[in-house]
Backbone as a ProteinNet text record, in pm:
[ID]
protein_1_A
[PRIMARY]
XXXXXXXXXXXXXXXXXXXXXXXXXXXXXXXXXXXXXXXXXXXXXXXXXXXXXXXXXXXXXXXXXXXXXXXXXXXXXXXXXXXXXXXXXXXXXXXXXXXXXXXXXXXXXXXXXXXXXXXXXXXXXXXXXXXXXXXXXXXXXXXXXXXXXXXXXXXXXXXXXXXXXXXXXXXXXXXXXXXXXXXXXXXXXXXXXXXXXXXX
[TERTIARY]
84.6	0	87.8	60.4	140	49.2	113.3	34.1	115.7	144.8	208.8	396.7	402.5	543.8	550.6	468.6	482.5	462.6	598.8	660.1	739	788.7	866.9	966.7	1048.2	1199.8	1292.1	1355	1461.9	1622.9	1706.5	1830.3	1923.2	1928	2038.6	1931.8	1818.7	1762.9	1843.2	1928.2	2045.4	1991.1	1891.1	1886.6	1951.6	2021.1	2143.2	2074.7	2028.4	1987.4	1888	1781	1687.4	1551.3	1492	1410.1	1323.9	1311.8	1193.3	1182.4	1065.9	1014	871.9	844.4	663.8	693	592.2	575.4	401.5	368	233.6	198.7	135.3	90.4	-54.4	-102.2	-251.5	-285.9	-325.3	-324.6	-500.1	-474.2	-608.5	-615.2	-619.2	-601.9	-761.1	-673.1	-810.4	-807.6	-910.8	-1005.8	-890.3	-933.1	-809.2	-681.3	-596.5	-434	-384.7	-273.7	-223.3	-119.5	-164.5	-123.6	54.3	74.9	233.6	241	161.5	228.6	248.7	297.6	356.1	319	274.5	293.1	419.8	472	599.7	712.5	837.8	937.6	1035.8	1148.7	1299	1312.5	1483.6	1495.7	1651.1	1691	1770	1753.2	1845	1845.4	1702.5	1650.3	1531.5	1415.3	1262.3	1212.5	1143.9	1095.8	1079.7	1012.3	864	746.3	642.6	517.2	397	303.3	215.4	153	7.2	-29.4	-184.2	-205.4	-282.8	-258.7	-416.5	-414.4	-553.8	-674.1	-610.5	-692.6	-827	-850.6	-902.2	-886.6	-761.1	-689.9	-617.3	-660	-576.7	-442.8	-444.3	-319	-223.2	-95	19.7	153.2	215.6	368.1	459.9	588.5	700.6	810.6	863.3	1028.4	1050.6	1176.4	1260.3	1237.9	1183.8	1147.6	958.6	937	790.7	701.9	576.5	485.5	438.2	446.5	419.5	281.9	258.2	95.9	13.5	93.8	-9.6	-159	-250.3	-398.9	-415.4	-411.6	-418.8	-573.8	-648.9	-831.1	-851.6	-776.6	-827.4	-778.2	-847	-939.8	-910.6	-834.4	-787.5	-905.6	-1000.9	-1087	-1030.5	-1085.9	-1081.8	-1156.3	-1112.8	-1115.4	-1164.8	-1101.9	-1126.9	-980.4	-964.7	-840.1	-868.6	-717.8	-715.4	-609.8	-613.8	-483.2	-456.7	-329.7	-237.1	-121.4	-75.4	69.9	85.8	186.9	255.3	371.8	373.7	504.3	547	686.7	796.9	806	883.6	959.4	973.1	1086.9	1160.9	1036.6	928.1	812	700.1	712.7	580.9	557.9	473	407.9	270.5	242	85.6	52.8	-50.5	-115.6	-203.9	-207.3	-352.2	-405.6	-527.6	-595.1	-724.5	-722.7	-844.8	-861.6	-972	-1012.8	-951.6	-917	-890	-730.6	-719.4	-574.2	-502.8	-439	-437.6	-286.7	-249.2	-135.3	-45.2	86.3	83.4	207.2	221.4	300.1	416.4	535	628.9	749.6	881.7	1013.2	1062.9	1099.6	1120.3	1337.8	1333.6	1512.6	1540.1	1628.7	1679.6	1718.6	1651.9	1691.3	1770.4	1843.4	1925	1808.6	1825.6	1729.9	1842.8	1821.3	1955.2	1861.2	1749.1	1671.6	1540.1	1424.2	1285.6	1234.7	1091.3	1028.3	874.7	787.7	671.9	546	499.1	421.2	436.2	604.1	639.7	696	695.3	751.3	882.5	1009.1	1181.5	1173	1079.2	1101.2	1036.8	961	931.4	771.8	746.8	683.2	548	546.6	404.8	361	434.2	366.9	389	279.1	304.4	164	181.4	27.3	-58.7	-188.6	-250.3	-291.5	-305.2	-363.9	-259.4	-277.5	-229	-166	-75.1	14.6	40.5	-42.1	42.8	110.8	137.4	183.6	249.8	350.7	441.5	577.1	474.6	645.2	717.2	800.1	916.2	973	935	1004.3	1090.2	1196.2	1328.6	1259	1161.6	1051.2	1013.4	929.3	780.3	690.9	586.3	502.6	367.6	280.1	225.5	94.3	18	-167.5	-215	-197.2	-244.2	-139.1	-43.7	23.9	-10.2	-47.1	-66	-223.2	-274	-427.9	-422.5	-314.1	-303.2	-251.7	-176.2	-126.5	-137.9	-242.6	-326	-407.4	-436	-466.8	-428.9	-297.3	-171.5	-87.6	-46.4	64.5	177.8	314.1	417.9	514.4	559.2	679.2	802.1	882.7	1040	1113.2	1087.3	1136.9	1086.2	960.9	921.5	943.7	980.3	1028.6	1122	1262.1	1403.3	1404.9	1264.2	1244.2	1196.7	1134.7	1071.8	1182.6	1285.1	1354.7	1313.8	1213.8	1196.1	1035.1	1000.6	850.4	831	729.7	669.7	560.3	516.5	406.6	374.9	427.6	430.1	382.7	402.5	357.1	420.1	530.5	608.9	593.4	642.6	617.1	708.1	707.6	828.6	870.5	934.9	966.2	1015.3	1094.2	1150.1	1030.7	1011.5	968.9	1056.7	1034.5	1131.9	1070.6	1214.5	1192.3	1161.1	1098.9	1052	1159.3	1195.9	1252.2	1427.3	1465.3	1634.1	1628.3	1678.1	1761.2	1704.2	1668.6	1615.5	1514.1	1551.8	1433.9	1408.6	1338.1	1271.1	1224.9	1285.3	1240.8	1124	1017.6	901.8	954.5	919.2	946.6	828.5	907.4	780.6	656	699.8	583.5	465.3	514.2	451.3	445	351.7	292.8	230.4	227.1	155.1	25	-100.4	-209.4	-267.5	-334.3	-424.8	-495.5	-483.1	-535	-670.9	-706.4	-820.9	-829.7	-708.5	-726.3	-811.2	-909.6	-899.6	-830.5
-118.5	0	122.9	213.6	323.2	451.4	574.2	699.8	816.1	854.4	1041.8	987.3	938.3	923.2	743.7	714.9	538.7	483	402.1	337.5	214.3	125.3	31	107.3	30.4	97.8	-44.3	5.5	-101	-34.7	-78.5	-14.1	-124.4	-193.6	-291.6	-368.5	-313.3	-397.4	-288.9	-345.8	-261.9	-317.4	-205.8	-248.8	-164.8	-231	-82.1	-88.6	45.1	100.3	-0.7	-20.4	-83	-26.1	-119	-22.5	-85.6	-251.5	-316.8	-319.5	-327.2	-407.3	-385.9	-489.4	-493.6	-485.4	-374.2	-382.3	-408.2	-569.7	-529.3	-550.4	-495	-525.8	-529.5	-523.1	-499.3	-354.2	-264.9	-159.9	-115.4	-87.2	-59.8	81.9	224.6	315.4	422.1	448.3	503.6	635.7	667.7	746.4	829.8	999.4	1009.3	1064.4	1009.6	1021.3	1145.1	1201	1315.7	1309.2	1408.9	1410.6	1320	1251.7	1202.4	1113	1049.5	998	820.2	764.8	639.1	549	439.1	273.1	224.8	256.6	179.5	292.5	326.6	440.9	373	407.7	412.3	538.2	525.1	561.1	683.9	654.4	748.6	768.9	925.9	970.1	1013.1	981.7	1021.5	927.3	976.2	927.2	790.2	686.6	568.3	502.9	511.4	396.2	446.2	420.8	459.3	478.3	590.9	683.7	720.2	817.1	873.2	971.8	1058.8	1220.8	1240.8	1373.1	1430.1	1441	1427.3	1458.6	1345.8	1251.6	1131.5	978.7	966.5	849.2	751.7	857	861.7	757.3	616.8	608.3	651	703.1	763.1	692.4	783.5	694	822	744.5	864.5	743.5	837.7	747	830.4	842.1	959.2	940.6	1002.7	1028.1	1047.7	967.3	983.8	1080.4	1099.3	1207.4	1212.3	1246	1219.5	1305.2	1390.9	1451.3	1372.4	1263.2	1200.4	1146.8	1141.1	1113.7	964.3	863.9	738	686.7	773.5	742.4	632.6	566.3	484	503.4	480.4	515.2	381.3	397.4	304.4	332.6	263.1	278.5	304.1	368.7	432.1	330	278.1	236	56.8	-17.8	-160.3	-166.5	-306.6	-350.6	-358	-346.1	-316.8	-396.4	-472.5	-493.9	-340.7	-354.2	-234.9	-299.1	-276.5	-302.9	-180.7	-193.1	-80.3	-193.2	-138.4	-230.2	-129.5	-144.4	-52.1	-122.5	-48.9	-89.3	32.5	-7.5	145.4	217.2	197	235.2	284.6	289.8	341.9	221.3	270.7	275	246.4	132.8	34.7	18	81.9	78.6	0.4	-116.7	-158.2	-138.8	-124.9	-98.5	-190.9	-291.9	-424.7	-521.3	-453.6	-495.7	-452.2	-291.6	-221.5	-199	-118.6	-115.4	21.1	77.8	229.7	204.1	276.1	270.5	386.7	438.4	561.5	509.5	578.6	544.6	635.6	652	788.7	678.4	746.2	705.3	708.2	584.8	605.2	615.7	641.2	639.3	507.1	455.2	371.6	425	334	392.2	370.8	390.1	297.9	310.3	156.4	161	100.6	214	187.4	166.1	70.2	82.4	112.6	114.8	176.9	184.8	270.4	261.7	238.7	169	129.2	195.8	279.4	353.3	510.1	538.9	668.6	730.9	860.5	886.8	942.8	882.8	936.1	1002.6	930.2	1005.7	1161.2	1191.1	1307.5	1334.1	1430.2	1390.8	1419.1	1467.9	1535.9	1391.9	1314.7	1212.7	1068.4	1062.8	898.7	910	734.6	697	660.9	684.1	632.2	522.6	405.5	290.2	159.6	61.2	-74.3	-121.3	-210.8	-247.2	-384.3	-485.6	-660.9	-669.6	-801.9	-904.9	-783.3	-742.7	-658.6	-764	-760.5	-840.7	-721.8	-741.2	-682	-812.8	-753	-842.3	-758.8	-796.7	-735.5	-779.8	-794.1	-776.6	-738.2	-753.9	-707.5	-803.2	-826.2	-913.4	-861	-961.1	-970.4	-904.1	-872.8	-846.8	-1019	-1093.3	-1222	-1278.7	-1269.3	-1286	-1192.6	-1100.4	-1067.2	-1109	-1089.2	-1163.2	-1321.2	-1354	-1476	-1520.8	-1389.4	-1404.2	-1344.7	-1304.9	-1181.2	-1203.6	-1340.4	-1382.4	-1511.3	-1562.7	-1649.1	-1573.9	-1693.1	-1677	-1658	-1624	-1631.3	-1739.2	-1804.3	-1976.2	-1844.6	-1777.6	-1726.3	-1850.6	-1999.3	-2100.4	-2094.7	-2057.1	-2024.1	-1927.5	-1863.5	-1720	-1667.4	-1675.7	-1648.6	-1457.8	-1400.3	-1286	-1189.2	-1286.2	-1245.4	-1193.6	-1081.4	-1026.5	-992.6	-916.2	-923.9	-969.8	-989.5	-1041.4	-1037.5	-963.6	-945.4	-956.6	-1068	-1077.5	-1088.7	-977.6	-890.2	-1000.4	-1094.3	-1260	-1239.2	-1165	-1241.1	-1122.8	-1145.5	-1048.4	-935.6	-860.3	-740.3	-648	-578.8	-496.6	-470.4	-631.5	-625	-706.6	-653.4	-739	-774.7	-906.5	-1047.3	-1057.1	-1069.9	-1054.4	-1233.5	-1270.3	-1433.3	-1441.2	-1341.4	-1418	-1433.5	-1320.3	-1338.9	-1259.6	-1179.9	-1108.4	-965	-916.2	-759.3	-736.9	-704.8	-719.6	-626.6	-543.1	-392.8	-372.2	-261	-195.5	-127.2	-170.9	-33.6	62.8	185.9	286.1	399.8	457.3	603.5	491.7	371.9	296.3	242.7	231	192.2	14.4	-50.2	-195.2	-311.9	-403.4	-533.9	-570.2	-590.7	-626.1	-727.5	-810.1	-918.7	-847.2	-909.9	-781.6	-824.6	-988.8	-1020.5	-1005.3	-999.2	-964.5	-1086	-1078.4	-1251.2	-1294
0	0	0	-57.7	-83.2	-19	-6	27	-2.6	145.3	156	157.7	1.7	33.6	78.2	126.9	131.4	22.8	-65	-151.2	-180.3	-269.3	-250.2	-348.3	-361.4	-383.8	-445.4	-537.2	-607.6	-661.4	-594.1	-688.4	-734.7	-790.7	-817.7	-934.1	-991.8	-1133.2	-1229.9	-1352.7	-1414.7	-1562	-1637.6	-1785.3	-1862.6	-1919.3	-2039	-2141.5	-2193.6	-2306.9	-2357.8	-2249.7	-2305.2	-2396.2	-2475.4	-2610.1	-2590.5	-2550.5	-2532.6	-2362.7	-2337.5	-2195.6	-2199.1	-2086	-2033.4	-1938.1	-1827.1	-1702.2	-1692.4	-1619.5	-1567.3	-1426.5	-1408.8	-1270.3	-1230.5	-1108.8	-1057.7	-993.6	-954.4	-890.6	-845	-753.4	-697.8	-607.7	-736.1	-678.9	-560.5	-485.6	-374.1	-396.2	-509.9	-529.3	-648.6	-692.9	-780.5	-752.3	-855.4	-791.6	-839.3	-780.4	-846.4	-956.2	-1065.2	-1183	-1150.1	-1257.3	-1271.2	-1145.4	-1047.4	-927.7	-1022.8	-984	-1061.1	-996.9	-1119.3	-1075.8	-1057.1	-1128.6	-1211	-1281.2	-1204.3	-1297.6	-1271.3	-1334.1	-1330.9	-1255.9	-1201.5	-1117.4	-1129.1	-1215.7	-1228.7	-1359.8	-1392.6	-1546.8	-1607.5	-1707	-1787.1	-1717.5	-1732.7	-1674.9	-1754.1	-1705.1	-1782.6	-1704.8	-1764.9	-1674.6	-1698.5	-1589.2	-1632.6	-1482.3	-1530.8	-1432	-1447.6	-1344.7	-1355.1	-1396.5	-1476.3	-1508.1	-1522.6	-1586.1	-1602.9	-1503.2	-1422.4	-1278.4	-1225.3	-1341	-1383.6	-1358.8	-1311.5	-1308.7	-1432.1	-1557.1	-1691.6	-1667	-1742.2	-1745.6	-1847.8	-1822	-1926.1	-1854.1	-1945.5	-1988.8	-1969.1	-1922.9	-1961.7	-2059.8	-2131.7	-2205.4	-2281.8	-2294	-2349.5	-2560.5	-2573.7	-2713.5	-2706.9	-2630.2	-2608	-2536.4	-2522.2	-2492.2	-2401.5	-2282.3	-2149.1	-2136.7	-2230.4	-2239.9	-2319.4	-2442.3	-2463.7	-2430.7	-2452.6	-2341.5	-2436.5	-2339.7	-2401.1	-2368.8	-2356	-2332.5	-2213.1	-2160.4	-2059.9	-1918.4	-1827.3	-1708.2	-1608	-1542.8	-1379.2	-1329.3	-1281.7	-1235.7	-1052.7	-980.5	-854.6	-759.9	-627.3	-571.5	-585	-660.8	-740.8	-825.2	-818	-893.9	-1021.4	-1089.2	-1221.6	-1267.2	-1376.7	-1438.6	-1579.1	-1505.3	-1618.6	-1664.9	-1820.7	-1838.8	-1930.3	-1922.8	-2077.8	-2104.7	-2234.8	-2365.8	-2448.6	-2420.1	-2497.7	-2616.5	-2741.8	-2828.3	-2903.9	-3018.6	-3051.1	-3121.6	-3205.3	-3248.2	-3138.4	-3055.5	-2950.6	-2823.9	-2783.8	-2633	-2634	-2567.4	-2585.4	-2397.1	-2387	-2240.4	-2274.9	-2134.3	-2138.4	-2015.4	-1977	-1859.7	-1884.6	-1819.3	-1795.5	-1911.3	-1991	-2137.5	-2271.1	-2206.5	-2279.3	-2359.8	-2419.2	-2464	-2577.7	-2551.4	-2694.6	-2645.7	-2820.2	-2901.9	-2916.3	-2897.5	-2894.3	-2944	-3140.9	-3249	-3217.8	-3184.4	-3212.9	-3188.2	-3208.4	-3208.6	-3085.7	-2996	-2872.4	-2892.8	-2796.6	-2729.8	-2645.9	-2669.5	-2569.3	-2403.8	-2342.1	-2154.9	-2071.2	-1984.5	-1932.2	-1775.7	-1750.1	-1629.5	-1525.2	-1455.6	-1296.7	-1152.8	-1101.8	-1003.6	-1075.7	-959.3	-991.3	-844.9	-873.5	-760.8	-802.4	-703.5	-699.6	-599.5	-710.5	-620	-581.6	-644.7	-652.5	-824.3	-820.2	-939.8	-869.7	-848.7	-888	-701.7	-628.8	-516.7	-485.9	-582.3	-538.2	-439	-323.4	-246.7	-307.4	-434.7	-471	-566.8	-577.1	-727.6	-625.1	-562.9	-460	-518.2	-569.9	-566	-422.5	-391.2	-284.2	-329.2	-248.2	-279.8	-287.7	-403.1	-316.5	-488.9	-511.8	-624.8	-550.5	-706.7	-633.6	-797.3	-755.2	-905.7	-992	-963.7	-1035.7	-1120.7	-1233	-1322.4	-1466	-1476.3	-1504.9	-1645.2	-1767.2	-1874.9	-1978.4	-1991.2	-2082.2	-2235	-2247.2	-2404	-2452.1	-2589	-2610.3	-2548.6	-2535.2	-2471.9	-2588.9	-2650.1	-2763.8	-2681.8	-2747.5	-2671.4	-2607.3	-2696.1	-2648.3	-2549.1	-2532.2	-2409.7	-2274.1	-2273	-2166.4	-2147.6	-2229.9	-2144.1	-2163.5	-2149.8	-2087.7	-1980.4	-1974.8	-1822.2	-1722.8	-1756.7	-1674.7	-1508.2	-1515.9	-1347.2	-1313.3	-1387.8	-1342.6	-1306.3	-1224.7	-1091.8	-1227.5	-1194.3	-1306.9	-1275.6	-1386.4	-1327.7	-1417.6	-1301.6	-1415.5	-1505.9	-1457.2	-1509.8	-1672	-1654.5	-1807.7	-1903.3	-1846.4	-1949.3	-1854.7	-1944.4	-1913	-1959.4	-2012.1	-1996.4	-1869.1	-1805.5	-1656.4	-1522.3	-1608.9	-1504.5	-1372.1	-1307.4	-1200.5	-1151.8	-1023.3	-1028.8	-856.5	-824	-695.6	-669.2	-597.8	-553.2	-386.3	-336.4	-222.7	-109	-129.5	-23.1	96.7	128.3	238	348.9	472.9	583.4	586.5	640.3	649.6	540.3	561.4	471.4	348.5	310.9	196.1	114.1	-35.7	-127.2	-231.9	-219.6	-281.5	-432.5	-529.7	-643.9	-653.9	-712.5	-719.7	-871.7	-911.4	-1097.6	-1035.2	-992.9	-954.9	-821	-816.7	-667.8	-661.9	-750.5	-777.7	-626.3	-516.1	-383.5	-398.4	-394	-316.8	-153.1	-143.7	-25.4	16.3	116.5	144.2	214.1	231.6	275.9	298.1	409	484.7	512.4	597.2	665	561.7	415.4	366.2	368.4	413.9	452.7	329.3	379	259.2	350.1	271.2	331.5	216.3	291.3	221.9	61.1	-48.1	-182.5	-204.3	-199.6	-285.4	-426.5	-461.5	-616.8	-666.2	-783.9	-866.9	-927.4
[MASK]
++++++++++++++++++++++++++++++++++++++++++++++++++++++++++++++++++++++++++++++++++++++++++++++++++++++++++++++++++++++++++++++++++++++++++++++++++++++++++++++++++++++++++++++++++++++++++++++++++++++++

């Protein structure tokens, strides 16, 4: 669960000049979030991941060549879980939110990803999401439309995809969350806690 500054935290996931990846996760934001606060960013250098804007619960994107005002029409619904992913590649930026899914065509930059945080944008105290983030996986890919709604309310085997760099499913007690694919752990922080999700 995240809030005023309560976050998880990663520094030792190291992608060089990466062009592809999928981040998806579950998120279940309480009520609406403030513009730019983040699911999912990188952590140093340019910004790289995906967020809330438009005062709506709008999901958007940051990555260096891309449009961080872009308006990708779909809607995190407020207080109920959601599956979200976004998918990089050097051609654009594909959000999905539940059923849904929009395309956003432009020329991206390669990133270097040094760490991330979950639930914050880069640390800053004005962009913390409120609310709760499970099943956070992390793939050095593209990941197809039909792959992710297939893997959309399975557990993840990393044994199966040697792409599944990092993967949290916030199970264990205490403060650290354990990467299930390799070693990538994250930290909570500013008393931010794990509670029972009920996701389906």
């Amino acid at each position: 669960a995240s809030g005023t500054n309560k976050h998880a935290a990663n520094s030792n996931l190291i992608l060089p000049q990466t062009d592809s990846l999928t981040i998806t996760a579950w998120v279940k934001p309480i009520g609406i979030q403030p513009d730019y606060s983040a699911i999912w960013m990188n952590e140093t250098g340019e910004a790289g991941g995906f967020n809330f804007k438009n005062e709506n619960n709008s999901l958007a994107y940051h990555w260096p060549g891309g449009a961080w005002w872009w308006d990708s029409g779909l809607i995190v619904n407020q207080n109920e879980w959601n599956f979200v992913a976004m998918v990089v590649k050097p051609s654009g930026v594909t959000l999905y939110c539940n059923n849904n899914s929009a395309v956003h065509n432009t020329t991206l930059s390669p990133l270097d990803i040094e760490g991330f945080r979950m639930g914050n944008y880069k640390g800053w105290d004005s962009r913390n999401m409120t609310g709760y983030i499970d099943e956070v996986a992390v793939y050095n890919r593209v990941l197809t439309t039909g792959e992710i709604r297939d893997i959309r309310h399975l557990t993840k085997d990393p044994t199966q995809d040697p792409s599944l760099v990092a993967y949290y499913q916030f199970n264990e007690e205490g403060s650290i969350c354990y990467d299930k694919s390799h070693s990538y752990h994250a930290n909570l922080f500013n008393g931010a806690n794990k509670q029972r999700s009920r996701i389906p």
